[in-house]
Every structure is written in C-alpha cells, then in structure tokens.
Coordinates of N, CA, C and O in Angstrom, one line a residue:
M1 N 10.9 2.3 -1.6 CA 12.0 3.1 -2.0 C 12.6 4.0 -0.9 O 11.9 4.3 0.0
N2 N 13.9 4.2 -1.0 CA 14.5 5.0 0.1 C 14.2 6.5 0.0 O 13.3 6.9 -0.7
K3 N 15.0 7.3 0.7 CA 14.8 8.8 0.6 C 14.7 9.2 -0.8 O 15.5 8.8 -1.7
K4 N 13.7 10.0 -1.1 CA 13.4 10.3 -2.5 C 13.2 11.8 -2.8 O 13.1 12.6 -1.9
P5 N 13.2 12.1 -4.1 CA 13.0 13.5 -4.5 C 11.6 14.0 -4.0 O 10.8 13.3 -3.5
G6 N 11.4 15.3 -4.3 CA 10.1 16.0 -3.9 C 8.9 15.2 -4.4 O 7.9 15.1 -3.7
F7 N 8.9 14.8 -5.6 CA 7.7 14.1 -6.2 C 8.2 13.1 -7.2 O 9.0 13.3 -8.1
V8 N 7.7 11.8 -7.0 CA 8.0 10.7 -7.9 C 6.8 10.3 -8.7 O 5.8 9.8 -8.1
L9 N 6.8 10.6 -10.0 CA 5.7 10.3 -10.9 C 5.9 9.0 -11.6 O 7.0 8.8 -12.2
G10 N 4.9 8.1 -11.6 CA 5.0 6.9 -12.4 C 4.3 7.2 -13.7 O 3.2 7.8 -13.7
L11 N 4.9 6.8 -14.8 CA 4.3 7.1 -16.2 C 4.1 5.7 -16.8 O 5.0 4.9 -16.8
T12 N 2.9 5.4 -17.3 CA 2.6 4.1 -17.9 C 1.6 4.2 -19.0 O 1.0 5.3 -19.3
G13 N 1.4 3.1 -19.7 CA 0.5 3.0 -20.8 C 0.8 1.8 -21.6 O 1.9 1.2 -21.5
S14 N -0.2 1.3 -22.3 CA 0.0 0.1 -23.1 C 0.9 0.3 -24.3 O 1.3 1.5 -24.6
I15 N 1.3 -0.7 -25.0 CA 2.2 -0.6 -26.1 C 1.7 0.4 -27.2 O 0.5 0.5 -27.5
A16 N 2.6 1.2 -27.7 CA 2.3 2.2 -28.8 C 1.3 3.3 -28.4 O 0.7 3.9 -29.3
M17 N 1.1 3.6 -27.1 CA 0.2 4.7 -26.7 C 0.9 6.0 -26.8 O 0.3 7.1 -26.7
G18 N 2.3 6.1 -26.8 CA 3.0 7.3 -26.9 C 3.8 7.6 -25.7 O 4.2 8.8 -25.4
K19 N 4.1 6.6 -24.9 CA 4.9 6.8 -23.6 C 6.3 7.5 -23.9 O 6.7 8.4 -23.2
T20 N 7.0 7.0 -24.9 CA 8.3 7.5 -25.2 C 8.2 9.0 -25.6 O 9.0 9.8 -25.2
T21 N 7.2 9.3 -26.4 CA 7.1 10.7 -26.9 C 6.8 11.6 -25.6 O 7.4 12.7 -25.5
V22 N 5.9 11.2 -24.8 CA 5.6 12.0 -23.6 C 6.8 12.0 -22.6 O 7.1 13.1 -22.1
S23 N 7.5 10.9 -22.5 CA 8.7 10.9 -21.6 C 9.8 11.9 -22.1 O 10.4 12.7 -21.3
N24 N 10.0 11.9 -23.4 CA 10.9 12.8 -24.0 C 10.5 14.3 -23.8 O 11.4 15.2 -23.6
M25 N 9.2 14.6 -23.8 CA 8.8 15.9 -23.6 C 9.0 16.4 -22.2 O 9.4 17.5 -21.9
F26 N 8.9 15.4 -21.2 CA 9.2 15.8 -19.8 C 10.8 16.0 -19.7 O 11.2 16.9 -19.0
R27 N 11.5 15.2 -20.4 CA 13.0 15.4 -20.4 C 13.4 16.8 -20.9 O 14.3 17.4 -20.4
D28 N 12.6 17.2 -22.0 CA 12.9 18.6 -22.5 C 12.6 19.7 -21.5 O 13.2 20.7 -21.6
L29 N 11.8 19.3 -20.5 CA 11.5 20.3 -19.4 C 12.5 20.2 -18.3 O 12.3 20.9 -17.3
G30 N 13.5 19.3 -18.4 CA 14.5 19.2 -17.4 C 14.2 18.1 -16.4 O 14.9 18.1 -15.3
T31 N 13.2 17.3 -16.6 CA 12.9 16.2 -15.6 C 13.6 14.9 -16.0 O 13.4 14.4 -17.1
P32 N 14.4 14.3 -15.1 CA 15.0 13.0 -15.4 C 13.9 11.9 -15.5 O 13.0 11.9 -14.7
V33 N 14.1 11.1 -16.5 CA 13.1 9.9 -16.6 C 13.9 8.6 -16.7 O 14.9 8.5 -17.5
W34 N 13.5 7.7 -15.8 CA 14.1 6.3 -15.8 C 13.1 5.5 -16.7 O 11.9 5.5 -16.4
C35 N 13.6 4.9 -17.7 CA 12.8 4.1 -18.7 C 13.0 2.6 -18.5 O 14.2 2.1 -18.8
A36 N 12.0 1.9 -18.2 CA 12.2 0.4 -18.0 C 12.6 -0.3 -19.3 O 13.5 -1.1 -19.3
D37 N 12.1 0.1 -20.4 CA 12.5 -0.5 -21.7 C 13.9 -0.3 -22.0 O 14.6 -1.2 -22.5
N38 N 14.4 1.0 -21.8 CA 15.9 1.3 -22.0 C 16.8 0.4 -21.1 O 17.8 -0.1 -21.5
E39 N 16.3 0.3 -19.8 CA 17.1 -0.5 -18.9 C 17.1 -2.0 -19.3 O 18.2 -2.7 -19.2
V40 N 16.0 -2.5 -19.8 CA 16.0 -3.9 -20.2 C 16.9 -4.1 -21.4 O 17.6 -5.1 -21.5
N41 N 16.9 -3.1 -22.3 CA 17.8 -3.2 -23.5 C 19.3 -3.3 -23.0 O 20.1 -4.0 -23.6
R42 N 19.6 -2.5 -22.0 CA 20.9 -2.5 -21.4 C 21.3 -3.8 -20.8 O 22.4 -4.4 -21.0
L43 N 20.3 -4.4 -20.1 CA 20.6 -5.7 -19.4 C 20.7 -6.8 -20.4 O 21.3 -7.9 -20.1
Y44 N 20.1 -6.7 -21.6 CA 20.1 -7.7 -22.6 C 21.3 -7.7 -23.5 O 21.4 -8.5 -24.4
K45 N 22.1 -6.7 -23.4 CA 23.3 -6.6 -24.3 C 24.3 -7.7 -24.0 O 24.2 -8.4 -22.9
K46 N 25.3 -7.8 -24.9 CA 26.4 -8.8 -24.6 C 27.0 -8.4 -23.3 O 27.3 -7.2 -23.1
N47 N 27.2 -9.4 -22.5 CA 27.8 -9.2 -21.1 C 26.8 -8.4 -20.2 O 27.3 -7.9 -19.1
G48 N 25.6 -8.2 -20.6 CA 24.6 -7.5 -19.8 C 24.3 -8.3 -18.5 O 24.4 -9.6 -18.6
A49 N 23.9 -7.7 -17.5 CA 23.6 -8.4 -16.2 C 22.6 -9.5 -16.3 O 22.7 -10.5 -15.6
A50 N 21.6 -9.4 -17.2 CA 20.6 -10.4 -17.4 C 21.0 -11.5 -18.4 O 20.5 -12.6 -18.3
T51 N 21.9 -11.2 -19.3 CA 22.2 -12.1 -20.4 C 22.7 -13.5 -20.0 O 22.2 -14.5 -20.4
K52 N 23.7 -13.5 -19.1 CA 24.3 -14.8 -18.7 C 23.2 -15.6 -17.9 O 23.2 -16.8 -18.1
A53 N 22.4 -15.0 -17.1 CA 21.4 -15.8 -16.3 C 20.4 -16.3 -17.3 O 19.9 -17.5 -17.1
I54 N 20.0 -15.6 -18.3 CA 19.0 -16.0 -19.3 C 19.6 -17.1 -20.1 O 18.9 -18.1 -20.5
E55 N 20.8 -17.0 -20.5 CA 21.5 -18.0 -21.3 C 21.5 -19.4 -20.6 O 21.4 -20.4 -21.3
I56 N 21.6 -19.4 -19.3 CA 21.6 -20.7 -18.6 C 20.2 -21.4 -18.8 O 20.2 -22.6 -19.0
Q57 N 19.2 -20.6 -18.7 CA 17.8 -21.1 -18.8 C 17.4 -21.4 -20.2 O 16.7 -22.4 -20.6
F58 N 17.7 -20.4 -21.1 CA 17.2 -20.4 -22.5 C 18.4 -20.1 -23.5 O 18.4 -19.0 -24.1
P59 N 19.3 -21.0 -23.6 CA 20.5 -20.7 -24.5 C 20.2 -20.3 -25.9 O 20.9 -19.6 -26.6
S60 N 19.0 -20.8 -26.4 CA 18.7 -20.6 -27.8 C 18.4 -19.1 -28.2 O 18.4 -18.7 -29.3
V61 N 18.1 -18.3 -27.1 CA 17.7 -16.9 -27.4 C 18.9 -15.9 -27.4 O 18.8 -14.7 -27.6
V62 N 20.1 -16.5 -27.1 CA 21.3 -15.6 -27.0 C 22.1 -15.7 -28.3 O 22.4 -16.8 -28.8
I63 N 22.5 -14.5 -28.8 CA 23.3 -14.4 -30.0 C 24.6 -13.6 -29.6 O 24.8 -13.3 -28.5
E64 N 25.4 -13.4 -30.6 CA 26.7 -12.7 -30.3 C 26.5 -11.3 -29.7 O 27.4 -11.0 -28.8
T65 N 25.5 -10.6 -30.0 CA 25.3 -9.3 -29.4 C 24.5 -9.2 -28.1 O 24.3 -8.2 -27.5
G66 N 24.0 -10.4 -27.7 CA 23.2 -10.5 -26.4 C 21.9 -11.3 -26.6 O 21.9 -12.2 -27.4
I67 N 20.9 -10.8 -26.0 CA 19.6 -11.5 -26.1 C 18.9 -11.1 -27.4 O 18.8 -9.9 -27.7
D68 N 18.5 -12.1 -28.2 CA 17.7 -11.8 -29.4 C 16.2 -11.7 -29.0 O 15.6 -12.7 -28.6
K69 N 15.7 -10.5 -29.0 CA 14.3 -10.3 -28.5 C 13.2 -11.0 -29.3 O 12.2 -11.4 -28.8
N70 N 13.5 -11.2 -30.6 CA 12.5 -11.9 -31.5 C 12.5 -13.4 -31.1 O 11.4 -14.0 -31.0
K71 N 13.7 -13.9 -30.8 CA 13.7 -15.4 -30.4 C 13.0 -15.5 -29.1 O 12.3 -16.5 -28.8
L72 N 13.3 -14.6 -28.2 CA 12.7 -14.6 -26.9 C 11.2 -14.5 -27.0 O 10.4 -15.2 -26.3
R73 N 10.7 -13.6 -27.8 CA 9.3 -13.4 -28.0 C 8.6 -14.7 -28.5 O 7.5 -15.1 -28.1
N74 N 9.3 -15.3 -29.5 CA 8.8 -16.6 -30.1 C 8.7 -17.7 -29.0 O 7.7 -18.5 -29.0
L75 N 9.7 -17.7 -28.1 CA 9.7 -18.7 -27.0 C 8.5 -18.5 -26.1 O 7.8 -19.4 -25.7
I76 N 8.2 -17.2 -25.8 CA 7.0 -16.9 -25.0 C 5.7 -17.2 -25.7 O 4.8 -17.6 -25.0
H77 N 5.7 -17.0 -27.0 CA 4.5 -17.5 -27.8 C 4.2 -18.9 -27.5 O 3.1 -19.3 -27.4
E78 N 5.3 -19.7 -27.5 CA 5.1 -21.2 -27.4 C 4.7 -21.6 -26.0 O 4.0 -22.5 -25.8
D79 N 5.3 -20.9 -25.0 CA 5.0 -21.2 -23.6 C 5.1 -19.9 -22.8 O 6.1 -19.4 -22.4
N80 N 3.9 -19.4 -22.4 CA 3.8 -18.2 -21.6 C 4.5 -18.2 -20.3 O 4.8 -17.2 -19.7
S81 N 4.7 -19.4 -19.7 CA 5.4 -19.5 -18.4 C 6.8 -19.1 -18.5 O 7.4 -18.8 -17.5
V82 N 7.4 -19.0 -19.7 CA 8.8 -18.5 -19.9 C 8.9 -17.1 -19.4 O 9.9 -16.7 -18.8
L83 N 7.8 -16.3 -19.6 CA 7.7 -14.9 -19.2 C 8.0 -14.8 -17.7 O 8.7 -13.9 -17.2
K84 N 7.4 -15.7 -16.9 CA 7.6 -15.7 -15.4 C 9.1 -15.9 -15.0 O 9.6 -15.2 -14.1
T85 N 9.7 -16.8 -15.7 CA 11.1 -17.1 -15.5 C 12.0 -15.9 -15.8 O 12.9 -15.5 -15.1
I86 N 11.7 -15.2 -17.0 CA 12.5 -14.1 -17.4 C 12.3 -12.9 -16.4 O 13.2 -12.2 -16.0
E87 N 11.0 -12.7 -16.0 CA 10.8 -11.7 -15.0 C 11.5 -11.9 -13.7 O 12.0 -11.0 -13.0
G88 N 11.6 -13.2 -13.3 CA 12.3 -13.5 -12.1 C 13.8 -13.1 -12.1 O 14.4 -12.8 -11.1
I89 N 14.4 -13.1 -13.3 CA 15.7 -12.7 -13.5 C 15.9 -11.2 -13.6 O 16.8 -10.6 -13.0
V90 N 15.0 -10.6 -14.4 CA 15.2 -9.2 -14.8 C 14.7 -8.2 -13.7 O 15.3 -7.2 -13.5
H91 N 13.6 -8.5 -13.1 CA 13.0 -7.6 -12.1 C 13.9 -7.2 -11.0 O 13.9 -6.0 -10.6
P92 N 14.6 -8.1 -10.3 CA 15.5 -7.7 -9.3 C 16.6 -6.7 -9.8 O 17.0 -5.8 -9.1
L93 N 17.0 -6.9 -11.0 CA 18.1 -6.0 -11.6 C 17.5 -4.7 -11.9 O 18.1 -3.6 -11.7
L94 N 16.2 -4.6 -12.3 CA 15.5 -3.4 -12.5 C 15.3 -2.6 -11.2 O 15.5 -1.4 -11.1
D95 N 15.0 -3.3 -10.1 CA 14.8 -2.7 -8.8 C 16.1 -2.0 -8.4 O 16.1 -0.9 -7.8
F96 N 17.2 -2.7 -8.6 CA 18.5 -2.1 -8.2 C 18.8 -0.8 -9.0 O 19.2 0.2 -8.4
S97 N 18.4 -0.9 -10.3 CA 18.6 0.3 -11.1 C 17.7 1.5 -10.7 O 18.2 2.6 -10.7
K98 N 16.5 1.2 -10.3 CA 15.6 2.2 -9.8 C 16.1 2.9 -8.6 O 16.1 4.1 -8.5
C99 N 16.6 2.1 -7.6 CA 17.1 2.7 -6.4 C 18.3 3.6 -6.7 O 18.5 4.6 -6.1
A100 N 19.2 3.2 -7.6 CA 20.3 4.0 -8.0 C 19.9 5.3 -8.6 O 20.5 6.4 -8.3
F101 N 18.8 5.3 -9.4 CA 18.3 6.5 -10.1 C 17.7 7.4 -9.0 O 18.0 8.6 -9.1
I102 N 17.0 6.9 -8.0 CA 16.5 7.8 -7.0 C 17.6 8.4 -6.2 O 17.6 9.6 -5.9
K103 N 18.6 7.6 -5.8 CA 19.7 8.1 -5.1 C 20.5 9.2 -5.8 O 20.8 10.3 -5.2
K104 N 20.6 9.0 -7.1 CA 21.3 10.0 -7.9 C 20.6 11.3 -8.0 O 21.1 12.4 -8.1
N105 N 19.2 11.3 -8.0 CA 18.4 12.4 -8.2 C 17.6 12.9 -7.0 O 16.6 13.6 -7.1
K106 N 18.0 12.5 -5.8 CA 17.2 12.7 -4.6 C 17.0 14.1 -4.2 O 16.1 14.4 -3.4
T107 N 17.8 15.0 -4.7 CA 17.7 16.4 -4.4 C 16.7 17.2 -5.3 O 16.5 18.4 -5.1
L108 N 16.3 16.5 -6.4 CA 15.4 17.2 -7.4 C 14.0 17.2 -7.0 O 13.5 16.4 -6.2
P109 N 13.2 18.2 -7.5 CA 11.8 18.3 -7.2 C 10.9 17.3 -7.8 O 9.8 17.0 -7.3
L110 N 11.3 16.8 -9.0 CA 10.5 15.8 -9.7 C 11.3 14.9 -10.5 O 12.2 15.3 -11.2
I111 N 11.0 13.6 -10.4 CA 11.6 12.6 -11.3 C 10.4 11.6 -11.8 O 9.4 11.6 -11.2
I112 N 10.7 10.9 -12.9 CA 9.7 10.1 -13.5 C 10.2 8.7 -13.8 O 11.3 8.5 -14.2
F113 N 9.3 7.7 -13.5 CA 9.6 6.3 -13.9 C 8.7 5.9 -15.0 O 7.5 5.8 -14.8
D114 N 9.2 5.6 -16.2 CA 8.4 5.1 -17.3 C 8.4 3.6 -17.3 O 9.4 3.0 -17.6
I115 N 7.2 3.0 -16.8 CA 7.1 1.6 -16.6 C 5.9 1.1 -17.3 O 4.7 1.3 -16.9
P116 N 6.0 0.3 -18.4 CA 4.8 -0.2 -19.2 C 3.8 -1.0 -18.3 O 2.6 -0.9 -18.4
L117 N 4.4 -1.9 -17.4 CA 3.5 -2.8 -16.7 C 3.4 -2.3 -15.2 O 3.3 -3.1 -14.3
L118 N 3.3 -1.0 -15.0 CA 3.3 -0.4 -13.7 C 2.1 -1.0 -12.9 O 2.2 -1.4 -11.7
F119 N 0.9 -0.9 -13.4 CA -0.3 -1.4 -12.7 C -0.3 -3.0 -12.6 O -0.7 -3.5 -11.6
E120 N 0.1 -3.6 -13.7 CA 0.1 -5.1 -13.8 C 0.9 -5.7 -12.7 O 0.6 -6.7 -12.2
K121 N 2.0 -5.0 -12.4 CA 3.0 -5.5 -11.4 C 2.7 -4.8 -10.0 O 3.6 -4.9 -9.1
K122 N 1.6 -4.1 -9.9 CA 1.2 -3.5 -8.6 C 2.2 -2.6 -8.0 O 2.6 -2.7 -6.8
Q123 N 2.8 -1.7 -8.9 CA 3.8 -0.8 -8.4 C 3.3 0.6 -8.1 O 4.1 1.4 -7.7
E124 N 2.0 0.8 -8.3 CA 1.6 2.2 -8.1 C 1.8 2.8 -6.7 O 2.0 4.0 -6.5
K125 N 1.9 1.9 -5.7 CA 2.2 2.4 -4.3 C 3.5 3.0 -4.2 O 3.8 3.7 -3.2
N126 N 4.4 2.8 -5.1 CA 5.8 3.4 -5.1 C 5.9 4.8 -5.5 O 6.9 5.4 -5.5
F127 N 4.7 5.3 -6.0 CA 4.7 6.7 -6.6 C 3.7 7.6 -6.0 O 2.7 7.2 -5.4
D128 N 4.1 8.9 -6.1 CA 3.2 9.9 -5.5 C 1.9 10.1 -6.4 O 0.9 10.5 -5.9
A129 N 2.1 9.8 -7.6 CA 0.9 9.8 -8.6 C 1.3 9.0 -9.8 O 2.5 8.8 -10.1
V130 N 0.3 8.7 -10.6 CA 0.5 7.9 -11.8 C -0.1 8.6 -13.0 O -1.3 9.0 -13.0
L131 N 0.7 8.8 -14.1 CA 0.2 9.4 -15.3 C 0.0 8.3 -16.3 O 1.0 7.5 -16.6
V132 N -1.2 8.1 -16.9 CA -1.4 7.1 -17.9 C -1.5 7.8 -19.3 O -2.2 8.8 -19.5
V133 N -0.7 7.3 -20.2 CA -0.7 7.8 -21.6 C -1.5 6.8 -22.4 O -1.4 5.6 -22.4
T134 N -2.5 7.4 -23.1 CA -3.5 6.5 -23.8 C -3.7 7.0 -25.2 O -3.2 8.1 -25.7
A135 N -4.4 6.2 -26.0 CA -4.9 6.6 -27.4 C -6.0 5.6 -27.8 O -6.2 4.7 -27.0
S136 N -6.6 5.9 -28.9 CA -7.7 5.0 -29.3 C -7.1 3.6 -29.7 O -5.9 3.5 -30.1
E137 N -7.9 2.6 -29.7 CA -7.5 1.3 -30.1 C -7.1 1.3 -31.5 O -6.1 0.6 -31.9
T138 N -7.7 2.0 -32.4 CA -7.4 2.1 -33.8 C -6.0 2.7 -34.0 O -5.2 2.2 -34.7
T139 N -5.7 3.8 -33.3 CA -4.4 4.4 -33.3 C -3.3 3.5 -32.8 O -2.3 3.4 -33.4
Q140 N -3.6 2.8 -31.7 CA -2.6 1.9 -31.1 C -2.3 0.8 -32.1 O -1.1 0.6 -32.3
K141 N -3.2 0.2 -32.7 CA -3.0 -0.9 -33.6 C -2.2 -0.5 -34.8 O -1.2 -1.1 -35.3
K142 N -2.6 0.7 -35.3 CA -1.9 1.2 -36.5 C -0.4 1.5 -36.2 O 0.5 1.2 -37.0
R143 N -0.1 2.1 -35.0 CA 1.2 2.3 -34.6 C 2.0 1.1 -34.4 O 3.2 1.0 -34.8
V144 N 1.4 0.1 -33.7 CA 2.1 -1.2 -33.5 C 2.5 -1.9 -34.8 O 3.7 -2.3 -34.9
L145 N 1.6 -2.0 -35.7 CA 1.9 -2.8 -36.9 C 2.8 -2.0 -37.9 O 3.3 -2.6 -38.8
R146 N 3.1 -0.7 -37.6 CA 4.1 0.0 -38.3 C 5.5 -0.3 -37.8 O 6.5 -0.1 -38.5
R147 N 5.6 -0.9 -36.6 CA 6.9 -1.2 -36.1 C 7.5 -2.4 -36.7 O 6.9 -3.3 -37.2
K148 N 8.9 -2.3 -36.8 CA 9.6 -3.4 -37.4 C 9.5 -4.7 -36.5 O 9.6 -4.6 -35.3
N149 N 9.4 -5.8 -37.2 CA 9.4 -7.1 -36.5 C 8.2 -7.3 -35.5 O 8.4 -8.2 -34.6
I150 N 7.2 -6.6 -35.5 CA 6.0 -6.9 -34.7 C 4.8 -7.2 -35.5 O 4.4 -6.5 -36.4
T151 N 4.3 -8.4 -35.3 CA 3.2 -8.9 -36.1 C 1.9 -8.8 -35.3 O 1.9 -8.5 -34.1
E152 N 0.8 -9.1 -36.0 CA -0.5 -9.1 -35.3 C -0.5 -10.1 -34.1 O -1.0 -9.8 -33.1
K153 N 0.2 -11.2 -34.3 CA 0.3 -12.2 -33.3 C 1.0 -11.7 -32.1 O 0.6 -11.9 -30.9
D154 N 2.1 -11.0 -32.3 CA 2.9 -10.4 -31.3 C 2.1 -9.4 -30.5 O 2.1 -9.3 -29.3
F155 N 1.3 -8.6 -31.2 CA 0.5 -7.5 -30.6 C -0.5 -8.2 -29.7 O -0.7 -7.7 -28.6
Q156 N -1.2 -9.2 -30.1 CA -2.2 -9.9 -29.3 C -1.5 -10.5 -28.0 O -2.1 -10.5 -26.9
L157 N -0.3 -11.0 -28.1 CA 0.4 -11.6 -27.0 C 0.7 -10.5 -26.0 O 0.5 -10.7 -24.8
I158 N 1.2 -9.4 -26.5 CA 1.5 -8.3 -25.6 C 0.3 -7.7 -24.9 O 0.3 -7.5 -23.7
K159 N -0.8 -7.6 -25.6 CA -2.1 -7.1 -25.0 C -2.6 -8.1 -24.0 O -3.2 -7.7 -23.0
R160 N -2.4 -9.4 -24.2 CA -2.8 -10.4 -23.2 C -2.2 -10.2 -21.9 O -2.7 -10.5 -20.8
N161 N -0.9 -9.7 -21.9 CA -0.2 -9.5 -20.6 C -0.4 -8.1 -20.0 O 0.3 -7.7 -19.1
Q162 N -1.2 -7.2 -20.7 CA -1.4 -5.9 -20.2 C -2.9 -5.7 -19.7 O -3.8 -6.3 -20.3
M163 N -3.0 -4.8 -18.7 CA -4.3 -4.6 -18.1 C -5.3 -3.9 -19.2 O -4.9 -3.2 -20.0
N164 N -6.6 -4.2 -19.0 CA -7.6 -3.6 -19.8 C -7.5 -2.1 -19.8 O -7.3 -1.5 -18.7
E165 N -7.6 -1.4 -20.9 CA -7.4 0.0 -21.0 C -8.3 0.8 -20.1 O -7.9 1.8 -19.4
K166 N -9.6 0.4 -20.0 CA -10.6 1.1 -19.2 C -10.2 1.1 -17.7 O -10.3 2.1 -17.0
E167 N -9.6 0.0 -17.3 CA -9.2 -0.2 -15.9 C -8.0 0.8 -15.6 O -7.9 1.4 -14.6
K168 N -7.1 0.9 -16.6 CA -5.9 1.8 -16.4 C -6.4 3.2 -16.3 O -5.9 4.0 -15.4
L169 N -7.3 3.6 -17.1 CA -7.8 5.0 -17.1 C -8.5 5.3 -15.8 O -8.4 6.4 -15.3
K170 N -9.2 4.3 -15.2 CA -9.8 4.6 -13.9 C -8.8 4.8 -12.8 O -9.1 5.5 -11.8
R171 N -7.6 4.2 -12.9 CA -6.6 4.3 -11.9 C -5.7 5.5 -12.0 O -4.9 5.8 -11.2
A172 N -5.8 6.2 -13.1 CA -4.9 7.3 -13.4 C -5.1 8.5 -12.5 O -6.3 8.9 -12.3
D173 N -4.0 9.2 -12.1 CA -4.1 10.4 -11.4 C -4.0 11.6 -12.4 O -4.6 12.6 -12.3
F174 N -3.3 11.3 -13.5 CA -3.1 12.2 -14.6 C -3.3 11.4 -15.9 O -3.0 10.2 -15.9
L175 N -3.8 12.1 -17.0 CA -4.1 11.4 -18.2 C -3.6 12.3 -19.4 O -3.9 13.5 -19.4
I176 N -3.0 11.6 -20.4 CA -2.6 12.3 -21.6 C -3.1 11.4 -22.8 O -2.7 10.2 -22.8
N177 N -3.9 11.9 -23.7 CA -4.4 11.2 -24.8 C -3.5 11.7 -26.0 O -3.6 12.8 -26.4
T178 N -2.8 10.7 -26.7 CA -1.9 11.1 -27.7 C -2.5 11.0 -29.1 O -1.8 11.0 -30.1
D179 N -3.9 10.9 -29.2 CA -4.5 11.0 -30.5 C -4.4 12.4 -31.0 O -4.7 12.7 -32.2
K180 N -4.1 13.3 -30.1 CA -4.0 14.8 -30.5 C -2.7 15.0 -31.2 O -1.8 14.1 -31.4
S181 N -2.5 16.2 -31.7 CA -1.2 16.6 -32.3 C -0.1 16.7 -31.3 O -0.3 16.7 -30.1
L182 N 1.1 16.7 -31.8 CA 2.3 16.7 -30.9 C 2.3 18.1 -30.1 O 2.7 18.1 -29.0
T183 N 1.8 19.1 -30.8 CA 1.8 20.4 -30.1 C 0.8 20.4 -28.9 O 1.1 20.9 -27.8
E184 N -0.4 19.8 -29.1 CA -1.4 19.6 -28.1 C -0.9 18.7 -27.0 O -1.1 19.0 -25.8
T185 N -0.2 17.6 -27.4 CA 0.3 16.7 -26.4 C 1.4 17.4 -25.5 O 1.4 17.3 -24.3
K186 N 2.2 18.2 -26.2 CA 3.3 19.0 -25.4 C 2.6 19.9 -24.4 O 3.1 20.1 -23.3
Q187 N 1.5 20.5 -24.8 CA 0.8 21.4 -23.9 C 0.3 20.7 -22.7 O 0.3 21.2 -21.6
D188 N -0.2 19.5 -22.9 CA -0.7 18.6 -21.8 C 0.4 18.3 -20.9 O 0.2 18.3 -19.6
V189 N 1.6 18.0 -21.4 CA 2.8 17.7 -20.6 C 3.2 18.9 -19.8 O 3.4 18.8 -18.5
I190 N 3.2 20.1 -20.4 CA 3.5 21.3 -19.7 C 2.6 21.6 -18.5 O 3.0 22.0 -17.4
E191 N 1.3 21.4 -18.8 CA 0.3 21.6 -17.8 C 0.4 20.7 -16.6 O 0.3 21.1 -15.4
I192 N 0.7 19.4 -16.8 CA 0.8 18.4 -15.8 C 2.1 18.7 -15.0 O 2.1 18.7 -13.8
H193 N 3.2 19.1 -15.7 CA 4.4 19.5 -15.1 C 4.2 20.7 -14.1 O 4.7 20.6 -13.0
S194 N 3.5 21.7 -14.6 CA 3.2 22.9 -13.8 C 2.4 22.5 -12.6 O 2.6 23.0 -11.5
K195 N 1.4 21.7 -12.8 CA 0.5 21.3 -11.7 C 1.2 20.6 -10.6 O 1.0 20.9 -9.4
I196 N 2.1 19.6 -11.0 CA 2.9 18.9 -10.0 C 3.8 19.9 -9.2 O 3.9 19.8 -8.0
R197 N 4.5 20.8 -10.0 CA 5.4 21.7 -9.3 C 4.6 22.6 -8.4 O 5.0 23.0 -7.3
G198 N 3.3 22.9 -8.8 CA 2.4 23.7 -7.9 C 2.1 23.0 -6.6 O 2.0 23.6 -5.6
L199 N 1.9 21.7 -6.7 CA 1.5 20.9 -5.5 C 2.6 20.9 -4.5 O 2.4 20.7 -3.3
M200 N 3.9 21.1 -4.9 CA 5.0 21.0 -4.0 C 5.4 22.4 -3.4 O 6.3 22.4 -2.6
R201 N 4.6 23.4 -3.7 CA 5.0 24.7 -3.1 C 4.4 24.8 -1.7 O 3.4 24.3 -1.4

C-alpha cells in the first residue's frame, strides 16, 4: 500500500461473528471503515465492474439487477473451483478500491479495513495490527441460520473456506468477543480505539 494514515487496522472474523456491529461502532467514533462485503455488493450490481466479467464466465448467475448471489453460491456448491475464478475477477478490483480509500484518508490518524478472509488471503502484512471479532460456535451458528437465504449447507461451505477459529485467535493483535452485550462490546471498541490512539502519541 502507498503512503498511508497514522495507523491502518485490519478487522476480520468468520461469518456472523459480529464484524458489522463492531465496524459500525468504530464508525460512530469517527473512524472510516472500508468494508469488503459492501464493496463486493457494489461490484455485483447491474453495470458493476465485476458483473460483465463474471457474466462472460458464468452467464447463468446474472439477472436484471446484477449478480444473483444465491445462484453464484449454488454454482460454488457444485464446483468449488468456481470460487478461484470469481476471486481472480473481483480481487484486483477490490485492491484498486482499497488504494483509493487510503489515498482519500491518508491524513487521518486511524482507518480500518473490514475483510472477512484477511488471514486466509495472507493480507495481515498490509496492516499495522489485526483485530479479530469472535463469538462461540453456538452463537455463530444461531446467527447464521437466522439470516435470510442461508442454509446449513451454505454455512458449512463458507466455514470450509475460512481459517480455523483457534488459529485466527492466535494471530490476533486485538480481540473482541461479541457473546457479550452490545454495551460491553461498545466498551471493548472504545478501549481498543483509545489504545491505538495512545500508541500514536
């Protein structure tokens, strides 16, 4: 990454661990957050940068509004190698977006990148530190299966592509467990925010 802000924090965690909740709490403290999931949604819209390239490879997953994520997920169920092709299209576009985000916020003391597969894609070297958001397996499964259009089969496929939770926890510089109440989680966010700001003095 090019010239960057004072501190660049990577935020990660497996599906349904509470990354979005924690990211929003950092935003409430005035910290800009780049979210990989939001960027992918933008790229998958009608006329999105990834949509035309994906349509050439997998026309069946494109509908009037852009990429149909359920159809794409089903295709990956059938052949996991499809995921590699999709990543080859999407990741360069995400890299471009990340660089633009850094450039826009280069004078700020702290920015955050919310990236679900941060460790899996060996991106930790791009950050000054990594915050892992976690929760118990029971909590995770309960949250996932409450989501619209996600089945037990989908959950297992997603887990298959994500690093073991114990390994993630070992690699974390900061940790937030969202089994706690929202108030307690918010306090954890405030403490980490203050600690990082303190490191920069």
